[in-house]
């Protein structure tokens, strides 16, 4: 898309040294004029599984004057670390720190919005609850702030039947190594999974 720079891999350092992997869409005017940033923060591997979906959404945000960034959660996709669980304390703290990092970039005017569907909605609610100063808005879809009553895996403390297959699928999915012309199947991260 003309007028937009796409940066395939941006490494975002967390305070403990872990790096989160992201893909960034920047309007060209961001080089001279800092812009607000729209964040999507999910585990679904930015380089393969959601790539086609991302191609239709994030460039649109950039074309309308926002920096737009799609970040893999710690332990997923190309991001360093280990995924401990859904919506873990570490995931939410990383989201808080990520927002502060985004706000400090030269291309960002210090204002960050966060959106997401399902997992992205749940973590948007939870990250917002930590009140990162730069987070100005969230747009969660198909999520809730009441995980006790409305979570997809638990309903009023009752374990839903999808919990086993969902956990199995996510572990399998996370264990699959991404491949493209820039990366071999046998990267150190993939070898360590065996």
Tab-separated table of C-alpha atoms in Angstrom:
chain	number	residue	atom	x	y	z
A	1	UNK	CA	0.000	0.000	0.000
A	2	UNK	CA	1.480	3.345	-0.977
A	3	UNK	CA	2.242	5.814	1.764
A	4	UNK	CA	2.792	3.042	4.311
A	5	UNK	CA	6.006	1.460	5.489
A	6	UNK	CA	5.662	-2.144	6.674
A	7	UNK	CA	8.359	-3.306	9.067
A	8	UNK	CA	8.197	-7.075	9.121
A	9	UNK	CA	9.924	-7.658	12.438
A	10	UNK	CA	10.286	-5.216	15.293
A	11	UNK	CA	11.851	-6.562	18.490
A	12	UNK	CA	10.333	-5.042	21.611
A	13	UNK	CA	12.424	-5.467	24.772
A	14	UNK	CA	10.677	-6.268	28.028
A	15	UNK	CA	12.242	-5.230	31.358
A	16	UNK	CA	13.469	-8.808	32.020
A	17	UNK	CA	15.284	-8.973	28.654
A	18	UNK	CA	12.657	-11.045	26.854
A	19	UNK	CA	11.881	-9.742	23.358
A	20	UNK	CA	8.408	-9.631	21.875
A	21	UNK	CA	8.131	-9.904	18.085
A	22	UNK	CA	5.887	-7.506	16.193
A	23	UNK	CA	4.926	-6.377	12.715
A	24	UNK	CA	4.496	-2.630	12.286
A	25	UNK	CA	2.589	-0.566	9.718
A	26	UNK	CA	3.654	3.080	9.700
A	27	UNK	CA	2.223	5.923	7.636
A	28	UNK	CA	5.105	7.805	5.981
A	29	UNK	CA	4.166	10.976	7.875
A	30	UNK	CA	5.170	9.217	11.132
A	31	UNK	CA	8.807	9.976	10.215
A	32	UNK	CA	8.123	13.690	10.719
A	33	UNK	CA	4.983	13.787	12.851
A	34	UNK	CA	4.404	11.313	15.698
A	35	UNK	CA	1.038	9.553	15.472
A	36	UNK	CA	-1.212	7.569	17.815
A	37	UNK	CA	-0.653	3.823	17.799
A	38	UNK	CA	-3.181	0.980	17.571
A	39	UNK	CA	-2.048	-2.252	19.236
A	40	UNK	CA	-3.196	-5.819	18.703
A	41	UNK	CA	-1.601	-8.242	21.187
A	42	UNK	CA	-2.461	-11.924	20.614
A	43	UNK	CA	-0.816	-15.381	20.530
A	44	UNK	CA	-1.782	-16.375	17.005
A	45	UNK	CA	1.590	-16.085	15.261
A	46	UNK	CA	1.783	-12.952	13.153
A	47	UNK	CA	3.871	-14.508	10.381
A	48	UNK	CA	1.540	-17.298	9.344
A	49	UNK	CA	-1.849	-17.996	10.927
A	50	UNK	CA	-3.266	-14.454	11.052
A	51	UNK	CA	-1.169	-12.906	8.308
A	52	UNK	CA	-3.902	-12.712	5.660
A	53	UNK	CA	-6.353	-11.253	8.157
A	54	UNK	CA	-3.738	-8.730	9.319
A	55	UNK	CA	-3.122	-7.655	5.704
A	56	UNK	CA	-6.675	-6.398	5.411
A	57	UNK	CA	-6.857	-4.627	8.751
A	58	UNK	CA	-3.587	-3.063	9.873
A	59	UNK	CA	-2.793	-1.309	6.558
A	60	UNK	CA	-6.258	0.269	6.756
A	61	UNK	CA	-5.449	1.726	10.176
A	62	UNK	CA	-2.135	3.043	8.864
A	63	UNK	CA	-3.834	4.556	5.802
A	64	UNK	CA	-6.104	6.528	8.132
A	65	UNK	CA	-3.202	8.059	10.073
A	66	UNK	CA	-2.367	5.591	12.848
A	67	UNK	CA	0.715	3.533	13.488
A	68	UNK	CA	-0.577	-0.040	13.730
A	69	UNK	CA	1.268	-2.894	15.385
A	70	UNK	CA	0.555	-6.607	15.743
A	71	UNK	CA	2.511	-8.225	18.587
A	72	UNK	CA	2.993	-11.919	19.401
A	73	UNK	CA	2.526	-12.608	23.125
A	74	UNK	CA	5.531	-13.945	25.053
A	75	UNK	CA	6.185	-17.572	24.132
A	76	UNK	CA	4.130	-17.491	20.918
A	77	UNK	CA	5.221	-17.028	17.325
A	78	UNK	CA	8.656	-15.412	17.194
A	79	UNK	CA	8.479	-13.854	20.661
A	80	UNK	CA	10.979	-15.071	23.222
A	81	UNK	CA	9.996	-16.827	26.425
A	82	UNK	CA	7.487	-19.439	27.457
A	83	UNK	CA	3.716	-19.122	27.419
A	84	UNK	CA	2.610	-20.007	30.947
A	85	UNK	CA	-1.168	-19.883	30.492
A	86	UNK	CA	-3.934	-17.738	29.066
A	87	UNK	CA	-3.956	-14.220	30.487
A	88	UNK	CA	-1.125	-14.951	32.899
A	89	UNK	CA	0.210	-12.242	35.173
A	90	UNK	CA	3.315	-12.118	32.948
A	91	UNK	CA	1.236	-11.682	29.772
A	92	UNK	CA	-0.682	-8.791	31.308
A	93	UNK	CA	2.471	-7.162	32.716
A	94	UNK	CA	4.118	-7.503	29.293
A	95	UNK	CA	1.079	-5.789	27.757
A	96	UNK	CA	1.434	-2.907	30.212
A	97	UNK	CA	5.182	-2.590	29.516
A	98	UNK	CA	4.592	-2.930	25.766
A	99	UNK	CA	2.218	0.036	25.783
A	100	UNK	CA	4.758	2.171	27.604
A	101	UNK	CA	7.440	1.139	25.084
A	102	UNK	CA	5.167	2.037	22.161
A	103	UNK	CA	4.402	5.447	23.661
A	104	UNK	CA	8.123	6.204	23.913
A	105	UNK	CA	8.905	5.558	20.229
A	106	UNK	CA	9.766	8.523	17.972
A	107	UNK	CA	6.895	7.668	15.617
A	108	UNK	CA	4.283	7.563	18.420
A	109	UNK	CA	2.689	10.672	19.923
A	110	UNK	CA	2.333	8.937	23.308
A	111	UNK	CA	-1.244	7.777	22.760
A	112	UNK	CA	-1.984	4.077	22.379
A	113	UNK	CA	-5.259	2.269	21.715
A	114	UNK	CA	-5.688	-1.480	22.029
A	115	UNK	CA	-8.174	-3.739	20.273
A	116	UNK	CA	-8.827	-7.429	20.004
A	117	UNK	CA	-11.302	-10.183	19.441
A	118	UNK	CA	-11.627	-13.129	21.824
A	119	UNK	CA	-8.152	-13.589	23.389
A	120	UNK	CA	-7.236	-10.062	22.321
A	121	UNK	CA	-10.416	-8.732	23.940
A	122	UNK	CA	-9.779	-10.528	27.233
A	123	UNK	CA	-6.220	-9.261	27.480
A	124	UNK	CA	-7.286	-5.733	26.417
A	125	UNK	CA	-9.628	-5.616	29.410
A	126	UNK	CA	-6.964	-6.972	31.745
A	127	UNK	CA	-4.119	-4.790	30.474
A	128	UNK	CA	-6.385	-1.731	30.717
A	129	UNK	CA	-7.061	-2.622	34.361
A	130	UNK	CA	-3.334	-2.066	35.069
A	131	UNK	CA	-3.838	1.536	33.878
A	132	UNK	CA	-0.805	2.120	31.669
A	133	UNK	CA	-0.705	5.935	31.339
A	134	UNK	CA	-0.373	5.871	27.534
A	135	UNK	CA	-3.409	3.616	26.987
A	136	UNK	CA	-6.242	5.922	25.959
A	137	UNK	CA	-8.865	3.490	24.624
A	138	UNK	CA	-9.672	-0.186	24.158
A	139	UNK	CA	-12.006	-1.816	21.648
A	140	UNK	CA	-12.588	-5.391	22.843
A	141	UNK	CA	-14.887	-7.641	20.820
A	142	UNK	CA	-16.192	-11.037	21.989
A	143	UNK	CA	-14.555	-10.803	25.404
A	144	UNK	CA	-15.485	-9.928	28.939
A	145	UNK	CA	-14.045	-8.467	32.086
A	146	UNK	CA	-15.926	-11.096	34.147
A	147	UNK	CA	-14.010	-14.291	33.497
A	148	UNK	CA	-15.735	-16.033	36.433
A	149	UNK	CA	-19.142	-15.935	34.754
A	150	UNK	CA	-18.438	-15.500	31.069
A	151	UNK	CA	-15.070	-16.994	30.144
A	152	UNK	CA	-15.042	-19.384	27.208
A	153	UNK	CA	-13.446	-22.126	29.335
A	154	UNK	CA	-15.272	-21.645	32.641
A	155	UNK	CA	-18.864	-20.731	33.370
A	156	UNK	CA	-19.490	-19.854	37.021
A	157	UNK	CA	-16.584	-22.073	38.131
A	158	UNK	CA	-17.686	-25.018	35.968
A	159	UNK	CA	-15.033	-26.237	33.593
A	160	UNK	CA	-16.353	-26.127	30.044
A	161	UNK	CA	-15.818	-29.170	27.849
A	162	UNK	CA	-13.580	-27.362	25.388
A	163	UNK	CA	-10.761	-26.807	27.870
A	164	UNK	CA	-8.855	-30.011	27.067
A	165	UNK	CA	-8.980	-29.709	23.288
A	166	UNK	CA	-8.284	-25.956	23.390
A	167	UNK	CA	-5.206	-26.398	25.587
A	168	UNK	CA	-3.985	-29.248	23.394
A	169	UNK	CA	-4.479	-27.271	20.187
A	170	UNK	CA	-2.689	-24.197	21.564
A	171	UNK	CA	0.284	-26.273	22.754
A	172	UNK	CA	0.504	-28.045	19.408
A	173	UNK	CA	0.123	-24.787	17.540
A	174	UNK	CA	2.786	-23.093	19.631
A	175	UNK	CA	5.128	-26.039	19.073
A	176	UNK	CA	4.831	-25.794	15.278
A	177	UNK	CA	7.774	-23.958	13.870
A	178	UNK	CA	7.212	-21.158	11.420
A	179	UNK	CA	8.831	-21.464	8.061
A	180	UNK	CA	9.321	-19.055	5.218
A	181	UNK	CA	12.160	-18.054	2.958
A	182	UNK	CA	13.814	-16.162	5.834
A	183	UNK	CA	13.760	-18.859	8.504
A	184	UNK	CA	14.562	-22.532	8.613
A	185	UNK	CA	12.350	-25.033	10.401
A	186	UNK	CA	15.336	-25.892	12.556
A	187	UNK	CA	15.878	-22.638	14.416
A	188	UNK	CA	17.221	-22.890	17.977
A	189	UNK	CA	13.727	-22.178	19.373
A	190	UNK	CA	12.259	-25.079	17.357
A	191	UNK	CA	15.087	-27.491	18.218
A	192	UNK	CA	14.552	-26.793	21.926
A	193	UNK	CA	10.937	-27.927	21.660
A	194	UNK	CA	12.007	-31.472	20.745
